[in-house]
Coordinates of C-alpha atoms in Angstrom, one line a residue:
M1 CA 279.0 26.2 -39.2
S2 CA 282.1 28.2 -38.1
A3 CA 284.7 26.3 -36.2
V4 CA 284.9 27.1 -32.4
S5 CA 287.9 26.8 -30.1
C6 CA 288.0 27.4 -26.3
N7 CA 290.8 29.7 -25.1
L8 CA 291.9 30.4 -21.5
N9 CA 292.8 33.9 -20.8
L10 CA 295.2 34.1 -18.0
D11 CA 293.8 37.5 -16.8
A12 CA 290.9 35.3 -15.5
Q13 CA 288.7 35.5 -18.5
L14 CA 287.3 32.4 -20.3
S15 CA 286.1 33.0 -23.9
W16 CA 285.0 31.3 -27.0
S17 CA 286.3 32.6 -30.4
T18 CA 285.0 31.7 -33.7
A19 CA 286.5 31.7 -37.1
A20 CA 284.3 34.6 -38.0
G21 CA 286.2 36.7 -35.5
G22 CA 283.3 36.9 -32.9
K23 CA 283.9 36.4 -29.1
C24 CA 281.5 35.5 -26.4
S25 CA 282.5 35.7 -22.8
F26 CA 281.9 32.5 -20.6
G27 CA 282.7 33.8 -17.0
H28 CA 285.6 34.4 -14.8
F29 CA 288.3 32.0 -14.1
K30 CA 287.1 31.5 -10.5
T31 CA 284.4 29.2 -12.1
L32 CA 287.2 26.9 -13.1
I33 CA 288.7 27.0 -9.6
T34 CA 285.4 26.2 -8.0
F35 CA 284.8 23.3 -10.4
S36 CA 288.4 22.1 -9.7
I37 CA 287.8 22.1 -5.9
M38 CA 284.5 20.1 -6.3
L39 CA 286.2 17.6 -8.5
S40 CA 289.0 17.2 -6.0
F41 CA 286.5 16.7 -3.1
L42 CA 284.7 14.0 -5.1
Q43 CA 287.9 12.3 -5.8
L44 CA 288.8 12.3 -2.1
V45 CA 285.4 10.9 -1.2
V46 CA 285.9 8.0 -3.7
T47 CA 289.3 7.3 -2.4
V48 CA 288.1 7.1 1.3
L49 CA 285.3 4.7 0.3
A50 CA 287.6 2.5 -1.6
T51 CA 290.0 2.4 1.4
V52 CA 287.2 1.5 3.8
A53 CA 286.1 -1.3 1.5
S54 CA 289.6 -2.7 1.0
A55 CA 290.0 -2.8 4.8
G56 CA 287.0 -5.0 5.2
I57 CA 284.9 -2.5 7.1
A58 CA 281.3 -3.3 6.1
P59 CA 278.3 -1.1 6.9
R60 CA 276.2 -2.4 9.8
N61 CA 272.5 -2.6 10.1
I62 CA 272.1 0.0 12.8
A63 CA 268.5 -1.1 13.6
T64 CA 269.7 -4.5 14.8
H65 CA 272.1 -3.0 17.4
I66 CA 269.6 -0.4 18.9
N67 CA 268.5 -1.2 22.6
H68 CA 264.8 -0.3 22.1
E69 CA 264.3 1.4 25.4
T70 CA 262.1 4.4 26.4
V71 CA 261.0 5.7 29.8
G72 CA 257.7 4.8 31.3
K73 CA 255.4 3.2 28.7
A74 CA 257.5 0.9 26.6
L75 CA 257.8 -2.3 24.6
R76 CA 261.5 -3.2 23.9
V77 CA 263.6 -6.0 22.5
R78 CA 266.4 -7.3 24.7
Q79 CA 268.5 -10.5 24.3
G80 CA 266.0 -12.0 21.8
G81 CA 262.9 -11.6 23.9
Y82 CA 260.2 -8.9 24.3
Y83 CA 259.9 -6.9 27.6
S84 CA 256.9 -4.7 28.2
F85 CA 256.4 -2.1 31.0
W86 CA 253.5 0.2 31.2
S87 CA 252.4 2.4 34.2
E88 CA 250.0 5.1 34.9
G89 CA 248.9 7.3 37.8
A90 CA 250.3 7.5 41.3
G91 CA 252.5 5.0 43.0
S92 CA 255.9 3.4 43.0
F93 CA 256.3 0.8 40.2
Q94 CA 259.8 -0.5 39.9
C95 CA 260.3 -3.3 37.2
N96 CA 263.5 -4.4 35.5
Q97 CA 264.4 -7.1 33.1
Q98 CA 267.4 -9.2 34.3
G99 CA 268.1 -11.1 31.0
G100 CA 267.5 -14.6 30.0
G101 CA 263.7 -14.2 30.2
K102 CA 263.9 -13.1 33.8
Y103 CA 262.3 -9.8 35.3
T104 CA 261.7 -8.4 38.7
C105 CA 259.0 -6.1 40.0
K106 CA 258.3 -4.2 43.2
W107 CA 255.3 -2.0 43.6
S108 CA 253.2 0.0 45.9
G109 CA 250.2 1.7 44.3
Q110 CA 248.2 4.8 45.2
P111 CA 244.7 5.7 44.1
G112 CA 244.4 5.9 40.3
G113 CA 247.7 4.1 39.7
G114 CA 248.6 0.8 38.2
F115 CA 251.2 -1.1 36.1
V116 CA 251.7 -4.1 33.8
A117 CA 255.2 -5.5 33.2
G118 CA 256.6 -8.8 31.9
T119 CA 258.6 -10.7 29.3
G120 CA 257.6 -12.9 26.5
F121 CA 257.1 -13.0 22.7
K122 CA 256.2 -11.1 19.6
P123 CA 254.1 -12.1 17.9
G124 CA 252.1 -14.2 20.5
G125 CA 250.0 -17.2 19.4
S126 CA 250.0 -20.9 20.0
R127 CA 253.0 -21.6 22.3
T128 CA 253.9 -23.6 25.2
V129 CA 255.1 -21.2 27.8
K130 CA 257.0 -22.4 30.9
Y131 CA 257.6 -20.0 33.7
S132 CA 258.9 -20.2 37.3
G133 CA 259.6 -17.7 40.2
T134 CA 258.0 -15.9 43.0
Y135 CA 254.9 -13.8 43.4
D136 CA 254.0 -12.1 46.6
A137 CA 251.1 -9.6 46.0
K138 CA 248.6 -7.7 48.1
G139 CA 245.5 -6.1 46.8
P140 CA 244.2 -6.0 43.2
G141 CA 246.4 -7.6 40.5
Y142 CA 247.4 -10.7 38.7
L143 CA 250.2 -13.0 37.7
A144 CA 249.1 -13.9 34.1
L145 CA 250.0 -14.7 30.5
Y146 CA 248.9 -11.5 28.9
G147 CA 248.5 -10.5 25.3
W148 CA 246.7 -8.6 22.5
T149 CA 245.2 -9.3 19.2
Q150 CA 244.1 -7.0 16.4
N151 CA 241.1 -7.3 14.0
P152 CA 239.5 -7.6 16.3
L153 CA 241.2 -5.8 19.1
I154 CA 241.2 -8.0 22.1
E155 CA 243.2 -7.9 25.4
Y156 CA 243.5 -11.3 27.0
Y157 CA 244.6 -12.8 30.3
I158 CA 245.4 -16.4 31.4
I159 CA 245.5 -15.7 35.2
E160 CA 247.7 -18.1 37.2
S161 CA 247.7 -16.4 40.6
Y162 CA 246.3 -13.3 42.5
D163 CA 245.4 -11.9 45.8
I164 CA 242.2 -9.9 44.9
L165 CA 240.8 -10.0 41.4
A166 CA 238.7 -6.9 41.7
P167 CA 238.1 -6.3 37.9
G168 CA 237.6 -2.7 36.8
E169 CA 234.6 -3.8 34.6
P170 CA 231.8 -6.3 35.1
W171 CA 232.7 -9.9 34.0
T172 CA 230.4 -12.2 32.1
K173 CA 231.0 -15.9 32.8
K174 CA 231.3 -18.0 29.6
G175 CA 231.9 -21.4 31.2
N176 CA 235.0 -23.4 32.4
F177 CA 237.2 -26.1 31.0
T178 CA 239.6 -28.6 32.5
F179 CA 242.6 -30.2 30.9
E180 CA 245.9 -31.7 32.1
E181 CA 247.2 -28.3 33.3
G182 CA 244.3 -27.5 35.5
T183 CA 240.8 -26.0 35.6
Y184 CA 240.0 -22.5 34.4
E185 CA 236.9 -20.4 34.5
L186 CA 236.2 -18.3 31.3
Y187 CA 235.0 -14.7 31.3
T188 CA 234.6 -11.7 29.0
S189 CA 234.3 -8.0 29.7
Q190 CA 234.4 -4.8 27.9
R191 CA 236.5 -1.6 28.2
V192 CA 235.2 1.6 26.9
N193 CA 237.6 4.4 25.7
K194 CA 240.6 2.9 27.5
P195 CA 244.3 2.7 26.6
S196 CA 245.3 0.0 24.1
I197 CA 248.0 -1.0 21.7
E198 CA 246.0 1.1 19.1
G199 CA 245.6 4.1 21.5
T200 CA 242.4 5.0 23.3
R201 CA 239.8 2.5 22.1
T202 CA 236.8 0.4 23.1
F203 CA 237.6 -3.3 23.1
T204 CA 236.8 -6.7 24.7
Q205 CA 238.7 -8.6 27.2
F206 CA 239.0 -12.4 27.5
W207 CA 239.9 -14.2 30.7
S208 CA 240.9 -17.6 31.8
V209 CA 241.1 -17.7 35.6
R210 CA 242.9 -20.7 37.2
T211 CA 240.8 -22.1 40.1
E212 CA 243.9 -23.5 42.0
K213 CA 246.5 -20.7 42.1
R214 CA 250.1 -21.5 41.2
V215 CA 253.5 -19.7 40.6
G216 CA 255.3 -21.9 38.1
G217 CA 254.3 -24.4 35.5
T218 CA 253.4 -24.7 31.8
I219 CA 250.7 -22.8 29.9
T220 CA 249.7 -24.3 26.5
T221 CA 248.1 -21.3 24.9
S222 CA 246.3 -23.3 22.1
K223 CA 244.2 -25.1 24.7
H224 CA 242.9 -21.7 26.0
F225 CA 242.3 -20.4 22.5
D226 CA 240.3 -23.5 21.5
A227 CA 238.2 -23.2 24.6
W228 CA 237.6 -19.6 24.1
S229 CA 236.6 -20.3 20.4
K230 CA 234.1 -23.0 21.6
A231 CA 232.6 -20.3 24.0
G232 CA 232.2 -17.9 21.1
M233 CA 235.3 -15.8 22.1
R234 CA 237.1 -15.1 18.9
L235 CA 240.7 -13.8 18.7
G236 CA 242.3 -11.7 16.0
N237 CA 245.7 -11.5 14.6
H238 CA 248.4 -11.9 17.4
N239 CA 250.4 -8.9 18.6
Y240 CA 252.6 -9.4 21.6
M241 CA 252.3 -11.9 24.6
I242 CA 254.1 -11.7 27.9
M243 CA 254.1 -13.5 31.3
C244 CA 253.1 -10.4 33.3
T245 CA 252.8 -9.0 36.7
E246 CA 250.0 -6.5 37.1
G247 CA 248.9 -4.3 39.9
F248 CA 246.2 -1.6 40.0
A249 CA 244.2 0.4 42.4
N250 CA 240.4 -0.1 42.6
G251 CA 238.6 2.2 45.0
T252 CA 240.1 1.9 48.4
L253 CA 241.8 -1.3 47.5
L254 CA 245.6 -0.5 46.7
P255 CA 248.1 -3.0 45.3
S256 CA 251.7 -3.8 46.7
G257 CA 254.1 -6.6 46.5
S258 CA 257.1 -8.1 44.6
S259 CA 257.6 -10.7 42.0
T260 CA 260.6 -12.5 40.3
I261 CA 259.6 -14.3 37.2
T262 CA 261.5 -16.3 34.5
V263 CA 259.9 -17.3 31.2
T264 CA 261.2 -19.9 28.9

């Protein structure tokens, strides 16, 4: 094999020459200029990164600093808790989280309108939930511990207070149970092609309705889950769970009121 050497022609021509006297052109000198610029840029990037590291500036996990907020239908994280606000249709539904597990709502519904708002936990499940505050409601709606499970898809309520129950679907009574926190009646119902955490679905609702209304106290969810299970009401895998205020229109019955609730 003949020896090969690389020679730079200052007239902007790069060529290879061989001992046999042959020449093969490689390209113009601008190729070297472009390569030189790219190499310089890469060296600059390395230098900047080294400077940042030496200054102790570490990358941050952006996801942990995002305030998960959207307008309208939302589930978001704030100050270590979960706050959910969902509304549809006509009416004025003003709900805000105040921090520290506290939220406020003021509402005045119109035909076809309704909302659910509250703060709580994700995932839900067996918890001892303490709450306090004020609840002044007129028309259909509830103050309730509210949540969802999946597989199966279940929407559930532990209702603590209300003005008018006025359920949108027929309820089937499954019994009642009494323990140290009070007496509750148990019901189921079914919603067909309605909004859910999985989109528009058909799903079952579970209800515990307190016979003596209250605004403030302790809810031991495992007691309700056990009572439901004994009544053949089986939950799935827990999604979120909130102490909610809900108001909705039902025919000529329209909701209005205000609430201030703190959850611990």
